[in-house]
Short mmCIF file of C-alpha atoms in Angstrom, two decimals:
data_model
loop_
_atom_site.label_atom_id
_atom_site.label_comp_id
_atom_site.label_asym_id
_atom_site.label_seq_id
_atom_site.Cartn_x
_atom_site.Cartn_y
_atom_site.Cartn_z
CA MET A 24 37.56 -29.31 -6.56
CA GLY A 25 36.54 -27.75 -3.12
CA MET A 26 37.70 -24.17 -2.03
CA THR A 27 38.50 -23.17 2.04
CA ASP A 28 37.14 -19.93 3.62
CA ARG A 29 38.43 -18.08 6.82
CA ASP A 30 37.31 -20.81 9.13
CA GLY A 31 39.47 -23.31 7.43
CA ALA A 32 36.31 -25.02 6.42
CA THR A 33 36.18 -26.72 3.10
CA HIS A 34 33.72 -25.98 0.58
CA SER A 35 32.41 -27.34 -3.02
CA SER A 36 32.17 -25.20 -6.06
CA GLY A 37 28.64 -25.72 -6.16
CA ALA A 38 28.83 -27.99 -9.56
CA HIS A 39 26.71 -31.19 -9.29
CA SER A 40 26.60 -34.30 -11.90
CA PRO A 41 23.08 -35.23 -12.63
CA GLY A 42 21.19 -36.89 -10.31
CA SER A 43 23.45 -36.16 -7.80
CA HIS A 44 22.79 -36.80 -4.14
CA ASP A 45 24.08 -33.76 -3.40
CA GLY A 46 22.05 -31.75 -6.15
CA LEU A 47 18.63 -33.48 -5.20
CA MET A 48 19.87 -31.98 -1.37
CA ASP A 49 20.35 -29.03 -2.26
CA ALA A 50 17.50 -28.64 -4.09
CA ILE A 51 15.11 -29.86 -1.51
CA TYR A 52 16.82 -27.29 1.02
CA ARG A 53 17.65 -24.03 -0.88
CA ASN A 54 14.44 -22.51 0.40
CA GLN A 55 13.71 -25.14 3.32
CA ARG A 56 16.67 -24.19 5.23
CA HIS A 57 15.15 -20.87 6.57
CA ILE A 58 12.95 -22.13 8.34
CA TYR A 59 14.17 -26.00 8.87
CA ASP A 60 14.86 -25.70 12.74
CA ALA A 61 11.58 -23.96 13.51
CA THR A 62 9.28 -26.63 12.08
CA ARG A 63 11.62 -29.69 12.38
CA LYS A 64 11.78 -29.01 16.25
CA TYR A 65 8.15 -30.44 16.34
CA TYR A 66 8.66 -33.86 14.85
CA LEU A 67 12.52 -34.85 15.00
CA LEU A 68 12.10 -36.19 18.44
CA GLY A 69 15.21 -37.48 20.24
CA ARG A 70 18.06 -35.36 19.32
CA ASP A 71 18.23 -33.68 22.77
CA ARG A 72 18.53 -36.88 24.47
CA LEU A 73 21.25 -38.08 22.06
CA ILE A 74 23.04 -35.11 22.42
CA ALA A 75 22.64 -35.35 26.78
CA GLY A 76 23.71 -39.17 25.87
CA LEU A 77 27.25 -38.09 24.32
CA ASP A 78 28.66 -37.33 27.75
CA ALA A 79 31.34 -35.70 25.67
CA PRO A 80 34.71 -35.45 27.93
CA ASP A 81 36.95 -32.48 28.49
CA GLU A 82 39.08 -31.71 25.08
CA ALA A 83 36.69 -34.51 23.21
CA LYS A 84 36.62 -34.26 19.45
CA VAL A 85 32.90 -34.80 18.42
CA LEU A 86 31.84 -34.84 14.65
CA GLU A 87 28.26 -34.76 13.68
CA ALA A 88 27.93 -36.56 10.05
CA ALA A 89 25.59 -34.78 7.95
CA CYS A 90 25.02 -31.96 10.26
CA GLY A 91 22.49 -29.73 8.49
CA THR A 92 21.90 -26.27 9.48
CA GLY A 93 24.05 -26.73 12.77
CA ARG A 94 21.61 -26.66 14.65
CA ASN A 95 22.62 -30.31 16.84
CA LEU A 96 26.40 -28.94 16.83
CA VAL A 97 25.48 -25.37 18.43
CA VAL A 98 23.39 -27.42 21.41
CA ALA A 99 25.90 -29.66 21.65
CA ALA A 100 28.91 -27.37 21.83
CA ARG A 101 26.82 -25.47 24.43
CA ARG A 102 26.32 -28.57 27.05
CA TYR A 103 30.02 -29.49 26.46
CA PRO A 104 31.86 -26.20 26.61
CA LYS A 105 35.36 -27.66 26.90
CA ALA A 106 34.94 -30.23 23.77
CA ARG A 107 35.86 -29.43 20.29
CA PHE A 108 33.04 -30.03 17.67
CA TYR A 109 33.22 -30.61 13.84
CA GLY A 110 30.49 -31.19 11.39
CA PHE A 111 29.74 -32.35 7.62
CA ASP A 112 26.77 -32.24 5.62
CA ILE A 113 26.88 -32.97 1.75
CA SER A 114 24.19 -30.06 0.67
CA GLU A 115 26.05 -26.60 0.46
CA GLU A 116 22.82 -24.90 1.06
CA MET A 117 22.20 -26.63 4.09
CA LEU A 118 26.04 -25.22 5.25
CA LYS A 119 25.06 -21.50 4.38
CA GLN A 120 22.35 -21.62 7.23
CA ALA A 121 24.74 -23.87 9.50
CA ARG A 122 27.66 -21.17 8.71
CA ARG A 123 25.08 -18.39 9.68
CA ASN A 124 23.80 -20.29 13.04
CA ILE A 125 27.32 -20.75 14.27
CA ASP A 126 28.32 -17.62 13.63
CA ARG A 127 25.29 -15.85 15.49
CA ALA A 128 25.91 -18.43 18.38
CA GLY A 129 29.57 -16.78 18.84
CA LEU A 130 30.29 -20.25 18.32
CA SER A 131 32.85 -20.28 15.06
CA ASP A 132 36.13 -20.69 17.38
CA ARG A 133 34.90 -24.11 18.31
CA ILE A 134 33.08 -25.53 15.95
CA THR A 135 33.89 -26.19 12.20
CA VAL A 136 31.82 -27.05 9.26
CA ALA A 137 32.98 -28.51 6.07
CA GLN A 138 30.76 -30.71 2.58
CA GLY A 139 31.83 -34.07 2.68
CA ASP A 140 29.58 -37.56 1.66
CA ALA A 141 28.60 -39.52 5.05
CA THR A 142 29.36 -42.51 2.69
CA ASP A 143 32.83 -41.86 2.10
CA PHE A 144 34.83 -38.61 3.69
CA ASP A 145 38.53 -38.16 4.71
CA ALA A 146 38.64 -36.30 7.96
CA GLU A 147 42.14 -35.53 8.13
CA ALA A 148 41.52 -33.68 4.62
CA LEU A 149 38.59 -31.70 5.98
CA PHE A 150 39.54 -31.25 9.55
CA GLY A 151 42.93 -32.44 10.20
CA VAL A 152 41.44 -35.29 12.36
CA ALA A 153 42.07 -38.38 12.07
CA GLY A 154 39.61 -39.74 14.72
CA PHE A 155 36.63 -38.86 17.08
CA ASP A 156 35.89 -39.62 20.73
CA ARG A 157 32.47 -38.91 19.28
CA ILE A 158 30.00 -39.38 16.26
CA PHE A 159 26.90 -38.84 15.98
CA ILE A 160 23.92 -39.04 12.95
CA SER A 161 20.65 -37.15 13.91
CA TYR A 162 18.03 -37.92 11.34
CA SER A 163 19.99 -38.65 8.26
CA LEU A 164 20.31 -42.22 7.68
CA SER A 165 16.96 -42.06 6.78
CA MET A 166 17.48 -39.43 3.64
CA ILE A 167 20.96 -41.29 2.53
CA PRO A 168 20.14 -44.19 -0.07
CA PRO A 169 23.29 -46.06 0.88
CA TRP A 170 22.78 -45.52 4.79
CA ARG A 171 24.66 -48.81 5.77
CA ALA A 172 27.59 -47.51 4.25
CA ALA A 173 27.22 -44.38 6.20
CA ILE A 174 27.10 -46.32 9.19
CA ALA A 175 30.61 -47.95 8.26
CA GLU A 176 32.12 -45.11 7.32
CA ALA A 177 31.40 -42.99 10.65
CA LEU A 178 32.47 -46.28 13.19
CA ALA A 179 35.57 -46.40 11.23
CA HIS A 180 36.47 -42.45 12.50
CA VAL A 181 35.77 -43.69 15.91
CA SER A 182 38.67 -43.69 17.94
CA PRO A 183 38.93 -46.72 20.57
CA GLY A 184 37.30 -45.94 23.77
CA GLY A 185 34.50 -43.75 21.78
CA SER A 186 31.43 -43.88 20.52
CA LEU A 187 28.66 -43.68 17.99
CA HIS A 188 25.46 -42.11 18.22
CA VAL A 189 22.53 -42.62 16.19
CA VAL A 190 18.85 -41.57 16.21
CA ASP A 191 16.32 -41.43 13.66
CA PHE A 192 12.62 -42.44 12.75
CA GLY A 193 11.34 -45.74 14.03
CA GLN A 194 8.34 -47.50 12.51
CA GLN A 195 5.88 -45.96 14.74
CA GLU A 196 4.69 -49.87 15.80
CA ARG A 197 2.92 -48.89 18.85
CA LEU A 198 1.39 -46.20 17.53
CA PRO A 199 -2.04 -45.63 15.61
CA GLY A 200 -2.10 -46.97 11.89
CA TRP A 201 -3.74 -43.90 10.56
CA PHE A 202 -0.67 -41.98 12.12
CA ARG A 203 2.08 -44.12 10.56
CA ALA A 204 0.41 -44.02 7.28
CA GLY A 205 0.42 -40.27 7.21
CA LEU A 206 3.95 -40.13 8.72
CA HIS A 207 5.47 -42.21 6.07
CA ALA A 208 3.47 -40.52 3.11
CA TRP A 209 4.59 -37.07 4.22
CA LEU A 210 8.23 -38.14 4.84
CA ALA A 211 8.68 -39.60 1.14
CA LYS A 212 7.74 -36.50 0.02
CA PHE A 213 11.23 -35.13 1.16
CA HIS A 214 12.62 -38.59 -0.05
CA VAL A 215 12.96 -39.83 3.68
CA GLU A 216 12.61 -43.48 4.76
CA PRO A 217 12.47 -44.80 8.09
CA ARG A 218 15.41 -47.75 8.24
CA ALA A 219 13.09 -50.42 9.55
CA ASP A 220 16.30 -52.77 9.86
CA LEU A 221 18.23 -50.04 11.49
CA GLU A 222 18.69 -52.27 15.03
CA ALA A 223 19.99 -54.71 13.24
CA VAL A 224 22.53 -53.25 10.90
CA LEU A 225 23.85 -51.34 14.20
CA ARG A 226 24.18 -54.92 15.99
CA GLU A 227 26.18 -55.90 12.89
CA ALA A 228 28.69 -52.89 12.77
CA ALA A 229 29.21 -53.24 16.84
CA ASP A 230 29.99 -56.93 16.44
CA GLU A 231 32.20 -56.40 13.24
CA ALA A 232 34.05 -53.35 15.14
CA GLY A 233 34.30 -55.58 18.43
CA GLY A 234 31.97 -53.04 20.45
CA THR A 235 28.64 -53.16 21.92
CA LEU A 236 25.26 -51.92 21.10
CA SER A 237 22.76 -50.21 23.14
CA PHE A 238 19.26 -49.47 21.64
CA ASP A 239 16.09 -48.21 22.48
CA ALA A 240 12.79 -47.56 20.57
CA LEU A 241 11.59 -43.94 22.10
CA TYR A 242 7.89 -42.27 22.26
CA ARG A 243 5.98 -45.35 21.40
CA ASP A 244 8.67 -45.90 18.42
CA TYR A 245 7.92 -43.18 16.86
CA ALA A 246 12.02 -43.05 17.06
CA ARG A 247 15.15 -45.17 17.49
CA TYR A 248 18.27 -44.23 18.96
CA GLY A 249 21.51 -46.25 19.29
CA VAL A 250 24.88 -46.39 20.60
CA ILE A 251 27.66 -48.34 19.74
CA ARG A 252 30.59 -48.07 22.25
CA ARG A 253 33.84 -49.27 20.47
CA ARG A 254 36.48 -51.18 23.07
CA VAL A 255 39.69 -49.31 24.25
#
């Protein structure tokens, strides 16, 4: 069972089943969360392009799945001051940092965070919201083992006329081989696995939802950025 704090966000009791994904993420980020934003800005490329591409209209409801430290939510809320933002993460340790960052930014009245699983979440229970005008997933699919389920679950919560935005690691196919090998070896230490078939999976999801996909390789395929737009 979870608990609800003063901002209405739902949090877990802290108990994890043996070998659970939330337990693994908490173990990885229990200490890293304090330096996460300072270090990741150098290699999580494309996040700000994704935020600019949200083009969130006034009064829009915007959700970040796997929001981590809340960095993206704060940046997006400042860019779109008339939108309302929501985020969830499977790691309570990361949410501790997210709440601090949101409070320090003075945005607690516009950003609500809760604990949830990207592959199976109840937006009504977490936030009292059934659908969202924009949902985004930034550098998280590469850390979620059933990542295809996370895409399907997010898209199911996009309102008609809304969009799902994804940025994550590419395959670095246009970068030197030594760089690619070194990066993949380093990412593996943090249970990160770039998804080679990200475009194909997003395209299939777009087709099944009757939507359209735009997809780009960024920075010589260091990163990949896709947007699924649902029809009205």
